Tab-separated table of C-alpha atoms and ligand atoms in Angstrom:
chain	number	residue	atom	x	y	z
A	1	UNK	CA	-22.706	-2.517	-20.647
A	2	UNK	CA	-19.431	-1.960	-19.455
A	3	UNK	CA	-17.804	-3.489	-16.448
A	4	UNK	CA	-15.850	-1.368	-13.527
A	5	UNK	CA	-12.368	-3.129	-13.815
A	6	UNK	CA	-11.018	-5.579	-16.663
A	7	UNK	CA	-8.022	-7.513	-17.978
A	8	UNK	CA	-5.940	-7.118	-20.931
A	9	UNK	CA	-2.477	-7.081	-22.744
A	10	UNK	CA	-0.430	-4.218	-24.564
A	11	UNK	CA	-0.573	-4.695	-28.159
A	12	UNK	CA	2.494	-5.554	-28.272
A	13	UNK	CA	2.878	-8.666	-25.813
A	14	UNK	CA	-0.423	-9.619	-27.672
A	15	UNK	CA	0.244	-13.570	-28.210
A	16	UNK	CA	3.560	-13.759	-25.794
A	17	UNK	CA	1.254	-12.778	-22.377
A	18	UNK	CA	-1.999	-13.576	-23.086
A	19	UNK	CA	-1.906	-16.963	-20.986
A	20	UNK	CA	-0.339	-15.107	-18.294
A	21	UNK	CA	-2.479	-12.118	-18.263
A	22	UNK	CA	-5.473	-14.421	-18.750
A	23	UNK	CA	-4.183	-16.767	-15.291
A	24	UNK	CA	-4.012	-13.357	-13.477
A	25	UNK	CA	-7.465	-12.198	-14.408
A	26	UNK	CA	-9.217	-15.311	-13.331
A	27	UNK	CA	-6.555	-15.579	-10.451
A	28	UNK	CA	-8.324	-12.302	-9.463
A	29	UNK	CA	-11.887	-12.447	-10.701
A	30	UNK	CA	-12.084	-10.276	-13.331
A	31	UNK	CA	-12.954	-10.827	-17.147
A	32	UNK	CA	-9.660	-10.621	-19.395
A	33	UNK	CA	-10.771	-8.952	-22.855
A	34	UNK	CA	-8.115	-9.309	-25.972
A	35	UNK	CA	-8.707	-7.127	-28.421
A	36	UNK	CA	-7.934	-7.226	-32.250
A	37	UNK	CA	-5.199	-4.543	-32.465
A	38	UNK	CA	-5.612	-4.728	-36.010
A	39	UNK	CA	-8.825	-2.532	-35.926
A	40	UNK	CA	-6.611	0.862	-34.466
A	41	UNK	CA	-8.980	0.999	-31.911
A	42	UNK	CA	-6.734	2.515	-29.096
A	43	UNK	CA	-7.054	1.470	-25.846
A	44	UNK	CA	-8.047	4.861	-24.857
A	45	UNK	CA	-11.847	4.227	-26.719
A	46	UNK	CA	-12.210	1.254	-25.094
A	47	UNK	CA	-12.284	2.610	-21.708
A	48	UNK	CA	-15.993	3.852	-20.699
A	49	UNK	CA	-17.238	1.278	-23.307
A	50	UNK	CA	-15.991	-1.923	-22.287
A	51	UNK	CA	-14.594	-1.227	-19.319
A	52	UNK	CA	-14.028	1.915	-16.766
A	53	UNK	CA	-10.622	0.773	-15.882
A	54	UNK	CA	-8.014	-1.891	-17.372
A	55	UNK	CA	-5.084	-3.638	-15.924
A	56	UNK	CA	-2.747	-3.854	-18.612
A	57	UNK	CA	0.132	-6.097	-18.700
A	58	UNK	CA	2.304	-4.583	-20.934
A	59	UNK	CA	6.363	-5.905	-20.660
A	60	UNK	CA	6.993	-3.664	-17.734
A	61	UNK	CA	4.617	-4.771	-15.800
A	62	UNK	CA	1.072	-3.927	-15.427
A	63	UNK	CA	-0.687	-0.634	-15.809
A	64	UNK	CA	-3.783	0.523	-14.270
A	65	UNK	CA	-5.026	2.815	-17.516
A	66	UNK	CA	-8.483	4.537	-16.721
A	67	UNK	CA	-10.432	7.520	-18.499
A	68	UNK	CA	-7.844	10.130	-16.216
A	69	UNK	CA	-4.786	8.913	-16.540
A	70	UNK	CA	-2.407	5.866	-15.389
A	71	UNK	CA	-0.866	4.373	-12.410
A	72	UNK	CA	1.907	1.405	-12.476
A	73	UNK	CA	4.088	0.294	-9.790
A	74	UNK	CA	7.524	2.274	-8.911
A	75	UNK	CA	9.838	2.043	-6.161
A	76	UNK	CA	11.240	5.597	-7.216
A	77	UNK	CA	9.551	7.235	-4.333
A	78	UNK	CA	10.935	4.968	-1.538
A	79	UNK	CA	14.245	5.059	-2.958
A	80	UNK	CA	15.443	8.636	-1.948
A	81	UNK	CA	14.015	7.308	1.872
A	82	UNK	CA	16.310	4.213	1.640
A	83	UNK	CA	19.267	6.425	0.477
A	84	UNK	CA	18.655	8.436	3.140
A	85	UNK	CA	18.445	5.862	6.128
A	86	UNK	CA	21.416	5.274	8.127
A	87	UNK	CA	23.401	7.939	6.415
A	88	UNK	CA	25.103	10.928	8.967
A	89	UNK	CA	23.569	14.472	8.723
A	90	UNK	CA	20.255	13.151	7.801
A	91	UNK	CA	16.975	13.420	10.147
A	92	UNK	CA	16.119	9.703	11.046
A	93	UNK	CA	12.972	8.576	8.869
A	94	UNK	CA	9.888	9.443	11.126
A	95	UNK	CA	8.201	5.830	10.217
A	96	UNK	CA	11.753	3.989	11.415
A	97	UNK	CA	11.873	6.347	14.395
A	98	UNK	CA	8.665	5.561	15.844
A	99	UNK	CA	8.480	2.102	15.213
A	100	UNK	CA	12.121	1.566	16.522
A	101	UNK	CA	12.676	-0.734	14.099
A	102	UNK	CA	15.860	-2.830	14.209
A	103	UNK	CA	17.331	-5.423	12.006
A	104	UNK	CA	15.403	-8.710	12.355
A	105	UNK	CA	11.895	-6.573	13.256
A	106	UNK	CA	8.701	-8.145	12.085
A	107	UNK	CA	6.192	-5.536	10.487
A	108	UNK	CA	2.611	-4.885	9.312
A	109	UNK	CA	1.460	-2.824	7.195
A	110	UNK	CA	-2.408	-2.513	7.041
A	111	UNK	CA	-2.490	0.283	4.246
A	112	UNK	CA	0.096	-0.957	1.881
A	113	UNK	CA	-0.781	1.405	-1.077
A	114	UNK	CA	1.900	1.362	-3.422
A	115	UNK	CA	4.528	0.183	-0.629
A	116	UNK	CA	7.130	2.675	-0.032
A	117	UNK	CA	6.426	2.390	3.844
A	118	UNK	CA	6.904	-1.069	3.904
A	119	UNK	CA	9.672	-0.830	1.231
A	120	UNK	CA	11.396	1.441	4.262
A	121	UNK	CA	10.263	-1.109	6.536
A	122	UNK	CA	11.620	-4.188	4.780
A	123	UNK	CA	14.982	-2.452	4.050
A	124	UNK	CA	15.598	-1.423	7.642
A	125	UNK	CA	14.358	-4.817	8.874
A	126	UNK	CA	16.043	-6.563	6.332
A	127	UNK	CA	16.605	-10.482	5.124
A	128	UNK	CA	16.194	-11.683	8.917
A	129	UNK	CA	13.068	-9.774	9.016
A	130	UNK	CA	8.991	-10.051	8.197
A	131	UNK	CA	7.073	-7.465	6.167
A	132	UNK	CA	3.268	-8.359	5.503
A	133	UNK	CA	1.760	-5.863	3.377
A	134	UNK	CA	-2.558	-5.512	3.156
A	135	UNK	CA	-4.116	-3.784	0.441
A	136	UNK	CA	-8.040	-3.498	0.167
A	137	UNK	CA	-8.523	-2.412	-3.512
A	138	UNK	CA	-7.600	-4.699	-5.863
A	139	UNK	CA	-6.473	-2.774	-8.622
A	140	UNK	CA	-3.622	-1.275	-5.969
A	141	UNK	CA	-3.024	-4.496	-4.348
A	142	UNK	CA	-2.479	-6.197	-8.140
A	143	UNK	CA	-0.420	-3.131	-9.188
A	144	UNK	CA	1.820	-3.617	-5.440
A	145	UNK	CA	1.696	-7.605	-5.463
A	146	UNK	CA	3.204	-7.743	-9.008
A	147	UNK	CA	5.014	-5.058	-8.866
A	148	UNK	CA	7.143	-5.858	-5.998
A	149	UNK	CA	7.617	-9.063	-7.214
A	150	UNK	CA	9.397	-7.160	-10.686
A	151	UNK	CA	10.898	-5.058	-8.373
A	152	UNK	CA	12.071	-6.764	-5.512
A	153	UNK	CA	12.770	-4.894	-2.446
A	154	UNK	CA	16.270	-2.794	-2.067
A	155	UNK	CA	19.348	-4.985	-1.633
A	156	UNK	CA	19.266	-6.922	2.024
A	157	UNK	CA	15.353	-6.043	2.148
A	158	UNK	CA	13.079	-8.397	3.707
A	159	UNK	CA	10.591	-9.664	1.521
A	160	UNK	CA	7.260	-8.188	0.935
A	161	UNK	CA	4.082	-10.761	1.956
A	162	UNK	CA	1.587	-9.235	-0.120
A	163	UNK	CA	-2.055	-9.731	1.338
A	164	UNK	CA	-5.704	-8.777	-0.758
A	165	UNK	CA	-8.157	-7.842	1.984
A	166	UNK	CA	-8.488	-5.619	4.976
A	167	UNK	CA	-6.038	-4.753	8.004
A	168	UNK	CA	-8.752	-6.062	10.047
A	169	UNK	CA	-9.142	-9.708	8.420
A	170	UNK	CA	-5.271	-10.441	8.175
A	171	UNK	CA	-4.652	-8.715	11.901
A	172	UNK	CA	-7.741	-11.340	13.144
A	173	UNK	CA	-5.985	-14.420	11.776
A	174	UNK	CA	-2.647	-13.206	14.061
A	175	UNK	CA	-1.410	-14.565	17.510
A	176	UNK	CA	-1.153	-12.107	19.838
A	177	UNK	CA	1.588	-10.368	20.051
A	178	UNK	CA	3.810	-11.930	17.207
A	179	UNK	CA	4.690	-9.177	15.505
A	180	UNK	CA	6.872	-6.254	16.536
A	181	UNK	CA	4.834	-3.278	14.703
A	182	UNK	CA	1.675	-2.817	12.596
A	183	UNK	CA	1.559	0.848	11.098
A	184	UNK	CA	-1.388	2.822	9.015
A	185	UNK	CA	-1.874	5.188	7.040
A	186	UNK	CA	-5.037	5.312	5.869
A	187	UNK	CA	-6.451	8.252	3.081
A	188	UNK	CA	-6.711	11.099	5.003
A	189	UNK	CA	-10.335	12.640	5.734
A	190	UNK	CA	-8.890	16.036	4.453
A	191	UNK	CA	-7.112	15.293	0.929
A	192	UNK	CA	-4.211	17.263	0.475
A	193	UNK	CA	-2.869	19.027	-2.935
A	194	UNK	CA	-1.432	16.384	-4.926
A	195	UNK	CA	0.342	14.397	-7.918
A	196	UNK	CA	-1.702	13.040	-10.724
A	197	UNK	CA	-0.692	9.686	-9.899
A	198	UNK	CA	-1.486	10.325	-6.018
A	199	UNK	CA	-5.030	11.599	-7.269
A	200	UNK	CA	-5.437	8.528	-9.529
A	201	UNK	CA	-4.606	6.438	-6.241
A	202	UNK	CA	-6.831	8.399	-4.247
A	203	UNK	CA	-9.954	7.235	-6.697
A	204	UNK	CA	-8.490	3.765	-6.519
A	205	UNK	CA	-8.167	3.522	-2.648
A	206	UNK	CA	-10.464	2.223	-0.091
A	207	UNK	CA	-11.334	4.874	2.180
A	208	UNK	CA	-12.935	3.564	5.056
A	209	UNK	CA	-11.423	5.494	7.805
A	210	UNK	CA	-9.364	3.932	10.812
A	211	UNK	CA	-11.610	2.389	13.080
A	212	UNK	CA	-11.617	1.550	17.110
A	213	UNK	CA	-11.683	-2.418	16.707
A	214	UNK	CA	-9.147	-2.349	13.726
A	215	UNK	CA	-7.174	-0.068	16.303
A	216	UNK	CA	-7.585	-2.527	18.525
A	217	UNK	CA	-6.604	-6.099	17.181
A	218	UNK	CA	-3.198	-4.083	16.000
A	219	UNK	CA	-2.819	-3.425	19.363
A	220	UNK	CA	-3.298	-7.049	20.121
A	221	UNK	CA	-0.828	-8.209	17.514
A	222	UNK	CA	1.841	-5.878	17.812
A	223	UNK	CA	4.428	-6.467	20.454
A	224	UNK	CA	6.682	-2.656	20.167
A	225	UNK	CA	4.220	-0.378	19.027
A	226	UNK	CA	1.338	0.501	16.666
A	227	UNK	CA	2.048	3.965	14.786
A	228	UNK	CA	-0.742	5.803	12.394
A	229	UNK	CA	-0.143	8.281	10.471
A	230	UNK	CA	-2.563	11.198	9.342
A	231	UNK	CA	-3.427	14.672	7.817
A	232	UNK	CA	-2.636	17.857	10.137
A	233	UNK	CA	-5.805	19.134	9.397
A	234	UNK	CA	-8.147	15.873	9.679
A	235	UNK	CA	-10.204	14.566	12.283
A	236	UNK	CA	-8.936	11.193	12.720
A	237	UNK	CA	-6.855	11.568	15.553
A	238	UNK	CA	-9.908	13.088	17.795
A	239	UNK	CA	-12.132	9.995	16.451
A	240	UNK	CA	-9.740	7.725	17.408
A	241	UNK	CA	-8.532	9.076	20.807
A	242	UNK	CA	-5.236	9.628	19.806
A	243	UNK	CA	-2.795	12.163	20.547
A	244	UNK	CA	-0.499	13.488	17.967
A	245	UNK	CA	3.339	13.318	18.291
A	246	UNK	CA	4.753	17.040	17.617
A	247	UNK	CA	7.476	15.706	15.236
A	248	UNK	CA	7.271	17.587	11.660
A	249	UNK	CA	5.915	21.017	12.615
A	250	UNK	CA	5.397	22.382	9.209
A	251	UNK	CA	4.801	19.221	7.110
A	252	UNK	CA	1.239	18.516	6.216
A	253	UNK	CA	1.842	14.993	8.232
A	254	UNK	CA	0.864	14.131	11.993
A	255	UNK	CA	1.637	10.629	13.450
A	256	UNK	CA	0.612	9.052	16.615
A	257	UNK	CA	2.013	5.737	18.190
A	258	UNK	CA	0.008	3.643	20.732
A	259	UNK	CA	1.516	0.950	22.765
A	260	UNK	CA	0.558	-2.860	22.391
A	261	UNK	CA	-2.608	-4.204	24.506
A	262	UNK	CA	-1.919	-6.079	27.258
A	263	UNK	CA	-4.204	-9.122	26.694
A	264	UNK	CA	-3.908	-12.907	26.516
A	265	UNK	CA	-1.893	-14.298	24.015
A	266	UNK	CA	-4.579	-16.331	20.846
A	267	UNK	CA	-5.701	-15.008	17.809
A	268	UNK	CA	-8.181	-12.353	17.398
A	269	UNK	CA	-12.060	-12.480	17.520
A	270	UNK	CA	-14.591	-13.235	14.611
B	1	SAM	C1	-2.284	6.602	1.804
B	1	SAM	S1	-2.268	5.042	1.023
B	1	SAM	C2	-0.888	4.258	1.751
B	1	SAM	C3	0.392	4.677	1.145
B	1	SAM	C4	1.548	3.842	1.657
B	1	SAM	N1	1.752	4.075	3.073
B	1	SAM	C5	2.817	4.093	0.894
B	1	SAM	O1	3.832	4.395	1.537
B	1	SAM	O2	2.823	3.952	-0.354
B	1	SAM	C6	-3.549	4.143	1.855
B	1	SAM	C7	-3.775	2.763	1.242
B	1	SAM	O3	-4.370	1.928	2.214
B	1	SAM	C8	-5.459	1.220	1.639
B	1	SAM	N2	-6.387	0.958	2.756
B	1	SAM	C9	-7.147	1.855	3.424
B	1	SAM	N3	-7.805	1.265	4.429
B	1	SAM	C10	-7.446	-0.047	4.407
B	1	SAM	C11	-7.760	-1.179	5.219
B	1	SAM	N4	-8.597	-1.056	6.253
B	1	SAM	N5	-7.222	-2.363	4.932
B	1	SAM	C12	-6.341	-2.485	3.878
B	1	SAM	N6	-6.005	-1.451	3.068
B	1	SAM	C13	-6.531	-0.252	3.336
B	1	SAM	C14	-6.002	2.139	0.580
B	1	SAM	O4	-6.690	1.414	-0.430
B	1	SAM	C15	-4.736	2.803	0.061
B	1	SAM	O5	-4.159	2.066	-0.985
């Protein structure tokens, strides 16, 4: 019988990171198989037998390896953003923009993915500020949480709290009001054309869409604003009562920004 998700090493760091490898798995529940490389069994004919999926730690880092291809960690697509920010003759990032963030800014991001938002975020916030990052899969949260600790953010970055679970637990354990911004963007409802490694993310991801209380307690938390992000052509925005900001008109993108809540400071309920 095979299991959904397991642990193992690259044949090569077979020996040197097996105790590591084998802390992470039971760090994060899941059963660490080492093979016998000596067989020539490639990894590739283990998958669908023993497991659907492996998390490979290989000495780059780990590697999500599954029957369609592979998905590891890389600040590549948040670098050309960070280039980008601050630099004359370029359009402001939208994210920055509509969070008005500042150095010193405290941020939350409640769909972390593979992190370039909050790589944006930390960079523009930078050493003075706060970036909490929540991921609800684990294979994306493992591939972001050790990943970005390889790969720490850009120079003068804040760094990047890492959090397994949903927006809504880590925004309920918040005071009210003690951060400056929480943003989303959750999988849109109407997938758009994309990379392999976006599709591989996409079968990875949680999507449960947005909802009205999770809405809420960011509203609660935030103190600046709360800004989502979504599809053009999805049906989030209507659900959730929000309007769209006329910002990109011919990207596939729509975002909308909603003001804190103006209720008693504490933490959130349940
Ligand atoms: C579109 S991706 C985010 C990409 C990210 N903004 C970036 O710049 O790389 C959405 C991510 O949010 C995660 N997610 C969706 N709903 C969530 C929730 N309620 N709590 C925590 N993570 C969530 C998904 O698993 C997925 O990894």
């Amino acid at each position: 019988m095979t299991v959904p998700l397991a642990v193992t090493v690259t044949a090569k760091q077979r020996g040197r990171q097996t105790p590591a490898a084998k802390a992470k798995a039971e760090e994060w529940g899941l059963p660490f198989c080492s093979f016998d490389r000596a067989d020539g069994i490639p990894l590739s004919e283990r998958i669908g037998t023993v497991a659907d999926a492996f998390l490979v730690l290989g000495g780059d880092g780990w590697t999500l390896h599954d029957a369609s291809g592979s998905l590891y960690f890389s600040p590549g697509t948040a670098a050309l953003r960070v280039r980008r920010i601050g630099k004359p003759n370029q359009d402001e990032d939208v994210l920055v923009r509509l969070c008005e963030l500042q150095p010193g800014d405290s941020v939350l991001d409640g769909t972390l993915g593979l992190g370039s938002d909050a790589l944006i975020c930390a960079k523009v916030v930078g050493p003075k500020g706060r970036v909490i990052g929540v991921e609800a899969s684990l294979p994306l949260f493992v591939l972001a949480s050790e990943g970005l600790k390889r790969d720490p953010p850009f120079p003068d970055s804040a760094a990047i709290d890492v959090r397994r679970g949903t927006a809504l637990e880590v925004l309920r354990s918040l005071e009210s009001h003690s951060l400056d911004c929480v943003i989303f963007d959750p999988m849109f409802d109407l997938p758009k054309a994309s990379t392999p490694s976006f599709d591989m993310l996409r079968r990875y991801a949680s999507h449960e869409p947005l909802d009205e209380v999770t809405l809420a307690e960011a509203r609660r938390v935030a103190k600046r604003w709360v800004v989502v992000k979504s599809g053009r052509y999805g049906k989030e925005f209507d659900r959730l009562g929000l309007t769209p900001l006329n910002l990109t008109r011919f990207k596939p993108l729509v975002w909308a920004r909603v003001p804190p809540s103006p209720c008693a400071a504490g933490r959130g309920s349940g």
